[in-house]
Amino acid sequence: MSQPLADGAITGGRVPGNAGIWVGIFCVLVEFLLLFTVYFVAKAHYPEAFLTGPDKLATVAGATITVLLLTSGYCMVKAVAAIRDNRRRATLVWILLALALGLGYPLVKFFEIRWNIAHGVDNTAGIFYGVYYYLTLNHLVHVSWGILGLGWVAVRTGIGAYSAAEHGGLEAAAVYWHTTDVIWLVIFPFFYVLR
Amino acid sequence: MTIAAAERVWVLLLALTAAGALLGETGGAGGL
């Protein structure tokens, strides 16, 4: 198991990952809290735009991204479980699966934006789409960091850096990946479902 | 969380995603 945040600081449990990743996760959550506040302020001022806005978005793209992220996150759960059993090969397979599914996100996003532009949904299409692009592209940036993190822990797993006794780095990548997943689970209904 | 619990959460969220996609396509979530 990975080390606690500080010697003697934790007596009743264990914090997964490491201190640095939780500082980062806190910052990401605060950032998106602000962005979601922007969403609600804009929605309060332009209710009509938010009532009709989702009609022009490709629901299937949002749903596909949701399924990709959920399933990729599940693969990381299996990866962490595998390393806790010292099954390094299985760990690597699960991470690579998570990575492959995660890479589907920018791919779907590319086709979604191309489809949007073909249907007149660009940055001049109105307030709803401005907020949509701002939030979803910001999320894409954070997912890109997560993808890099998954690639990094895949390499580390491949060279035998993790074991049942020490896999804090792998846990850190997993909890960050789950964080991007949770944030998307708010973005999806806000922009693709709710009116 | 056990793997079994994680699998239940995964399936539940997939089902909610499908329901959300259906609502999004039909505009059935209007007024929420």
mmCIF file of C-alpha atoms in Angstrom:
data_model
loop_
_atom_site.group_PDB
_atom_site.id
_atom_site.type_symbol
_atom_site.label_atom_id
_atom_site.label_comp_id
_atom_site.label_asym_id
_atom_site.label_seq_id
_atom_site.Cartn_x
_atom_site.Cartn_y
_atom_site.Cartn_z
ATOM 1 C CA MET A 1 0.000 0.000 0.000
ATOM 2 C CA SER A 2 1.088 3.576 -0.584
ATOM 3 C CA GLN A 3 2.258 5.758 2.246
ATOM 4 C CA PRO A 4 -0.181 8.005 4.123
ATOM 5 C CA LEU A 5 0.049 11.750 3.562
ATOM 6 C CA ALA A 6 2.349 12.217 6.555
ATOM 7 C CA ASP A 7 3.636 9.949 9.273
ATOM 8 C CA GLY A 8 1.149 9.777 12.072
ATOM 9 C CA ALA A 9 -1.310 12.070 10.300
ATOM 10 C CA ILE A 10 -3.781 9.309 9.527
ATOM 11 C CA THR A 11 -4.911 6.899 12.182
ATOM 12 C CA GLY A 12 -8.290 5.665 11.011
ATOM 13 C CA GLY A 13 -7.699 4.923 7.348
ATOM 14 C CA ARG A 14 -5.613 5.626 4.301
ATOM 15 C CA VAL A 15 -5.774 8.281 1.609
ATOM 16 C CA PRO A 16 -5.348 6.723 -1.839
ATOM 17 C CA GLY A 17 -2.797 8.182 -4.226
ATOM 18 C CA ASN A 18 -0.627 10.965 -2.860
ATOM 19 C CA ALA A 19 -0.984 14.443 -1.372
ATOM 20 C CA GLY A 20 -0.137 16.231 -4.629
ATOM 21 C CA ILE A 21 -2.944 14.677 -6.638
ATOM 22 C CA TRP A 22 -5.527 15.633 -4.005
ATOM 23 C CA VAL A 23 -4.342 19.252 -4.081
ATOM 24 C CA GLY A 24 -4.738 19.123 -7.866
ATOM 25 C CA ILE A 25 -8.179 17.519 -7.624
ATOM 26 C CA PHE A 26 -9.289 20.187 -5.154
ATOM 27 C CA CYS A 27 -8.129 22.903 -7.590
ATOM 28 C CA VAL A 28 -9.935 21.226 -10.511
ATOM 29 C CA LEU A 29 -13.164 20.941 -8.504
ATOM 30 C CA VAL A 30 -12.987 24.611 -7.486
ATOM 31 C CA GLU A 31 -12.354 25.575 -11.119
ATOM 32 C CA PHE A 32 -15.382 23.660 -12.371
ATOM 33 C CA LEU A 33 -17.485 24.925 -9.481
ATOM 34 C CA LEU A 34 -16.801 28.415 -10.828
ATOM 35 C CA LEU A 35 -17.582 27.295 -14.377
ATOM 36 C CA PHE A 36 -20.864 25.710 -13.288
ATOM 37 C CA THR A 37 -21.684 28.971 -11.505
ATOM 38 C CA VAL A 38 -21.183 30.698 -14.868
ATOM 39 C CA TYR A 39 -23.619 28.156 -16.349
ATOM 40 C CA PHE A 40 -26.321 28.951 -13.778
ATOM 41 C CA VAL A 41 -25.836 32.728 -14.015
ATOM 42 C CA ALA A 42 -26.063 32.577 -17.823
ATOM 43 C CA LYS A 43 -29.105 30.282 -17.620
ATOM 44 C CA ALA A 44 -30.839 32.651 -15.200
ATOM 45 C CA HIS A 45 -30.273 35.588 -17.550
ATOM 46 C CA TYR A 46 -31.026 33.779 -20.821
ATOM 47 C CA PRO A 47 -33.564 31.031 -20.005
ATOM 48 C CA GLU A 48 -34.828 30.849 -23.610
ATOM 49 C CA ALA A 49 -31.341 30.144 -24.972
ATOM 50 C CA PHE A 50 -30.863 27.314 -22.469
ATOM 51 C CA LEU A 51 -34.343 25.929 -23.160
ATOM 52 C CA THR A 52 -33.690 25.438 -26.867
ATOM 53 C CA GLY A 53 -29.898 25.122 -26.852
ATOM 54 C CA PRO A 54 -29.628 21.335 -26.321
ATOM 55 C CA ASP A 55 -31.833 20.713 -29.376
ATOM 56 C CA LYS A 56 -28.955 21.541 -31.710
ATOM 57 C CA LEU A 57 -26.324 19.437 -29.923
ATOM 58 C CA ALA A 58 -25.534 15.836 -30.880
ATOM 59 C CA THR A 59 -26.925 13.893 -27.911
ATOM 60 C CA VAL A 60 -25.322 10.706 -29.189
ATOM 61 C CA ALA A 61 -21.879 12.334 -28.946
ATOM 62 C CA GLY A 62 -22.450 13.350 -25.322
ATOM 63 C CA ALA A 63 -23.835 9.920 -24.438
ATOM 64 C CA THR A 64 -20.942 8.156 -26.193
ATOM 65 C CA ILE A 65 -18.400 10.220 -24.262
ATOM 66 C CA THR A 66 -20.250 9.366 -21.028
ATOM 67 C CA VAL A 67 -20.128 5.626 -21.767
ATOM 68 C CA LEU A 68 -16.435 5.848 -22.760
ATOM 69 C CA LEU A 69 -15.469 7.660 -19.561
ATOM 70 C CA LEU A 70 -17.579 5.442 -17.283
ATOM 71 C CA THR A 71 -16.163 2.267 -18.805
ATOM 72 C CA SER A 72 -12.619 3.628 -18.810
ATOM 73 C CA GLY A 73 -13.011 4.481 -15.111
ATOM 74 C CA TYR A 74 -14.235 0.955 -14.418
ATOM 75 C CA CYS A 75 -11.092 -0.395 -16.128
ATOM 76 C CA MET A 76 -8.963 1.691 -13.766
ATOM 77 C CA VAL A 77 -10.855 0.225 -10.787
ATOM 78 C CA LYS A 78 -9.931 -3.230 -12.119
ATOM 79 C CA ALA A 79 -6.315 -2.102 -12.663
ATOM 80 C CA VAL A 80 -5.946 -0.950 -9.054
ATOM 81 C CA ALA A 81 -7.584 -4.158 -7.820
ATOM 82 C CA ALA A 82 -5.168 -6.204 -9.947
ATOM 83 C CA ILE A 83 -2.040 -4.480 -8.636
ATOM 84 C CA ARG A 84 -3.279 -4.981 -5.071
ATOM 85 C CA ASP A 85 -3.160 -8.700 -5.892
ATOM 86 C CA ASN A 86 0.294 -8.238 -7.447
ATOM 87 C CA ARG A 87 -1.052 -9.248 -10.890
ATOM 88 C CA ARG A 88 1.112 -6.869 -12.922
ATOM 89 C CA ARG A 89 0.240 -8.186 -16.373
ATOM 90 C CA ALA A 90 -3.502 -7.901 -15.663
ATOM 91 C CA THR A 91 -2.888 -4.412 -14.264
ATOM 92 C CA LEU A 92 -1.184 -3.339 -17.493
ATOM 93 C CA VAL A 93 -3.987 -4.800 -19.631
ATOM 94 C CA TRP A 94 -6.658 -2.927 -17.643
ATOM 95 C CA ILE A 95 -4.704 0.349 -17.837
ATOM 96 C CA LEU A 96 -4.258 -0.019 -21.601
ATOM 97 C CA LEU A 97 -7.980 -0.692 -21.959
ATOM 98 C CA ALA A 98 -8.721 2.420 -19.887
ATOM 99 C CA LEU A 99 -6.304 4.388 -22.047
ATOM 100 C CA ALA A 100 -7.829 3.148 -25.313
ATOM 101 C CA LEU A 101 -11.344 4.075 -24.140
ATOM 102 C CA GLY A 102 -10.077 7.431 -22.867
ATOM 103 C CA LEU A 103 -8.552 8.196 -26.269
ATOM 104 C CA GLY A 104 -12.026 7.726 -27.708
ATOM 105 C CA TYR A 105 -13.065 10.946 -25.953
ATOM 106 C CA PRO A 106 -10.982 13.406 -28.054
ATOM 107 C CA LEU A 107 -11.875 11.372 -31.142
ATOM 108 C CA VAL A 108 -15.620 11.697 -30.494
ATOM 109 C CA LYS A 109 -15.156 15.339 -29.532
ATOM 110 C CA PHE A 110 -13.396 16.005 -32.852
ATOM 111 C CA PHE A 111 -16.310 14.590 -34.851
ATOM 112 C CA GLU A 112 -18.842 16.302 -32.564
ATOM 113 C CA ILE A 113 -17.267 19.734 -33.135
ATOM 114 C CA ARG A 114 -17.053 19.086 -36.874
ATOM 115 C CA TRP A 115 -20.757 18.147 -36.836
ATOM 116 C CA ASN A 116 -21.547 21.236 -34.743
ATOM 117 C CA ILE A 117 -19.806 23.603 -37.147
ATOM 118 C CA ALA A 118 -21.536 21.973 -40.122
ATOM 119 C CA HIS A 119 -24.851 22.711 -38.384
ATOM 120 C CA GLY A 120 -24.033 26.315 -37.502
ATOM 121 C CA VAL A 121 -23.163 25.653 -33.867
ATOM 122 C CA ASP A 122 -20.013 27.740 -33.529
ATOM 123 C CA ASN A 123 -18.799 30.346 -31.066
ATOM 124 C CA THR A 124 -21.146 32.939 -32.556
ATOM 125 C CA ALA A 125 -24.260 30.781 -32.164
ATOM 126 C CA GLY A 126 -25.297 32.307 -28.844
ATOM 127 C CA ILE A 127 -24.726 32.328 -25.104
ATOM 128 C CA PHE A 128 -25.678 28.671 -24.538
ATOM 129 C CA TYR A 129 -23.110 27.457 -27.061
ATOM 130 C CA GLY A 130 -20.478 29.854 -25.745
ATOM 131 C CA VAL A 131 -20.837 28.348 -22.258
ATOM 132 C CA TYR A 132 -21.015 24.848 -23.771
ATOM 133 C CA TYR A 133 -17.747 25.292 -25.706
ATOM 134 C CA TYR A 134 -16.026 26.941 -22.744
ATOM 135 C CA LEU A 135 -16.922 24.155 -20.299
ATOM 136 C CA THR A 136 -16.564 21.145 -22.581
ATOM 137 C CA LEU A 137 -13.256 22.228 -24.125
ATOM 138 C CA ASN A 138 -11.929 23.023 -20.653
ATOM 139 C CA HIS A 139 -12.974 19.525 -19.625
ATOM 140 C CA LEU A 140 -11.229 18.115 -22.685
ATOM 141 C CA VAL A 141 -8.001 19.798 -21.534
ATOM 142 C CA HIS A 142 -8.298 18.105 -18.121
ATOM 143 C CA VAL A 143 -9.077 14.758 -19.722
ATOM 144 C CA SER A 144 -5.972 15.182 -21.901
ATOM 145 C CA TRP A 145 -3.865 15.479 -18.751
ATOM 146 C CA GLY A 146 -5.576 12.354 -17.450
ATOM 147 C CA ILE A 147 -4.765 10.508 -20.680
ATOM 148 C CA LEU A 148 -1.108 11.519 -20.298
ATOM 149 C CA GLY A 149 -1.274 10.258 -16.706
ATOM 150 C CA LEU A 150 -2.704 6.911 -17.825
ATOM 151 C CA GLY A 151 0.097 6.624 -20.394
ATOM 152 C CA TRP A 152 2.653 7.365 -17.690
ATOM 153 C CA VAL A 153 1.320 4.724 -15.242
ATOM 154 C CA ALA A 154 1.070 2.225 -18.127
ATOM 155 C CA VAL A 155 4.802 2.684 -18.761
ATOM 156 C CA ARG A 156 5.562 2.504 -15.023
ATOM 157 C CA THR A 157 3.513 -0.679 -14.719
ATOM 158 C CA GLY A 158 5.283 -2.108 -17.754
ATOM 159 C CA ILE A 159 8.715 -1.635 -16.171
ATOM 160 C CA GLY A 160 7.558 -3.153 -12.883
ATOM 161 C CA ALA A 161 7.548 0.041 -10.824
ATOM 162 C CA TYR A 162 4.335 -0.866 -8.987
ATOM 163 C CA SER A 163 3.575 -3.720 -6.633
ATOM 164 C CA ALA A 164 0.940 -4.716 -4.109
ATOM 165 C CA ALA A 165 3.003 -2.912 -1.492
ATOM 166 C CA GLU A 166 3.635 0.318 -3.447
ATOM 167 C CA HIS A 167 1.300 1.659 -6.117
ATOM 168 C CA GLY A 168 0.520 5.188 -4.962
ATOM 169 C CA GLY A 169 1.219 6.629 -8.406
ATOM 170 C CA LEU A 170 -1.260 4.293 -10.037
ATOM 171 C CA GLU A 171 -3.904 5.169 -7.457
ATOM 172 C CA ALA A 172 -3.224 8.874 -8.013
ATOM 173 C CA ALA A 173 -3.814 8.507 -11.757
ATOM 174 C CA ALA A 174 -6.990 6.516 -11.060
ATOM 175 C CA VAL A 175 -8.515 9.051 -8.655
ATOM 176 C CA TYR A 176 -7.731 11.931 -11.028
ATOM 177 C CA TRP A 177 -9.315 9.964 -13.881
ATOM 178 C CA HIS A 178 -12.438 9.349 -11.772
ATOM 179 C CA THR A 179 -12.589 13.090 -11.012
ATOM 180 C CA THR A 180 -12.725 13.994 -14.705
ATOM 181 C CA ASP A 181 -15.423 11.315 -15.054
ATOM 182 C CA VAL A 182 -17.538 12.767 -12.216
ATOM 183 C CA ILE A 183 -17.275 16.286 -13.676
ATOM 184 C CA TRP A 184 -18.443 14.990 -17.065
ATOM 185 C CA LEU A 185 -21.422 13.351 -15.344
ATOM 186 C CA VAL A 186 -22.534 16.892 -14.454
ATOM 187 C CA ILE A 187 -21.706 18.392 -17.868
ATOM 188 C CA PHE A 188 -23.657 15.762 -19.825
ATOM 189 C CA PRO A 189 -27.115 16.442 -18.325
ATOM 190 C CA PHE A 190 -26.495 20.210 -18.135
ATOM 191 C CA PHE A 191 -25.850 20.614 -21.859
ATOM 192 C CA TYR A 192 -27.373 17.595 -23.588
ATOM 193 C CA VAL A 193 -30.430 16.646 -21.502
ATOM 194 C CA LEU A 194 -31.888 19.327 -19.225
ATOM 195 C CA ARG A 195 -33.850 22.213 -20.645
ATOM 196 C CA MET B 1 -15.658 -0.018 -2.357
ATOM 197 C CA THR B 2 -15.585 -3.600 -3.564
ATOM 198 C CA ILE B 3 -15.327 -4.547 -7.225
ATOM 199 C CA ALA B 4 -18.905 -5.853 -7.100
ATOM 200 C CA ALA B 5 -20.115 -2.474 -5.781
ATOM 201 C CA ALA B 6 -18.104 -0.644 -8.462
ATOM 202 C CA GLU B 7 -19.715 -2.843 -11.123
ATOM 203 C CA ARG B 8 -23.194 -2.029 -9.793
ATOM 204 C CA VAL B 9 -22.411 1.703 -9.865
ATOM 205 C CA TRP B 10 -21.032 1.354 -13.411
ATOM 206 C CA VAL B 11 -24.176 -0.441 -14.654
ATOM 207 C CA LEU B 12 -26.450 2.044 -12.865
ATOM 208 C CA LEU B 13 -24.652 5.017 -14.428
ATOM 209 C CA LEU B 14 -24.768 3.410 -17.881
ATOM 210 C CA ALA B 15 -28.530 2.955 -17.472
ATOM 211 C CA LEU B 16 -28.891 6.582 -16.383
ATOM 212 C CA THR B 17 -26.824 7.647 -19.395
ATOM 213 C CA ALA B 18 -29.148 5.757 -21.718
ATOM 214 C CA ALA B 19 -32.170 7.344 -20.050
ATOM 215 C CA GLY B 20 -30.523 10.769 -20.276
ATOM 216 C CA ALA B 21 -29.733 10.279 -23.954
ATOM 217 C CA LEU B 22 -33.350 9.325 -24.615
ATOM 218 C CA LEU B 23 -34.628 12.353 -22.726
ATOM 219 C CA GLY B 24 -32.121 14.600 -24.487
ATOM 220 C CA GLU B 25 -33.180 13.375 -27.915
ATOM 221 C CA THR B 26 -36.907 13.668 -27.241
ATOM 222 C CA GLY B 27 -36.708 16.901 -25.277
ATOM 223 C CA GLY B 28 -38.495 15.052 -22.511
ATOM 224 C CA ALA B 29 -36.472 16.765 -19.818
ATOM 225 C CA GLY B 30 -38.013 20.120 -20.613
ATOM 226 C CA GLY B 31 -38.775 22.293 -17.637
ATOM 227 C CA LEU B 32 -36.252 20.611 -15.372
#
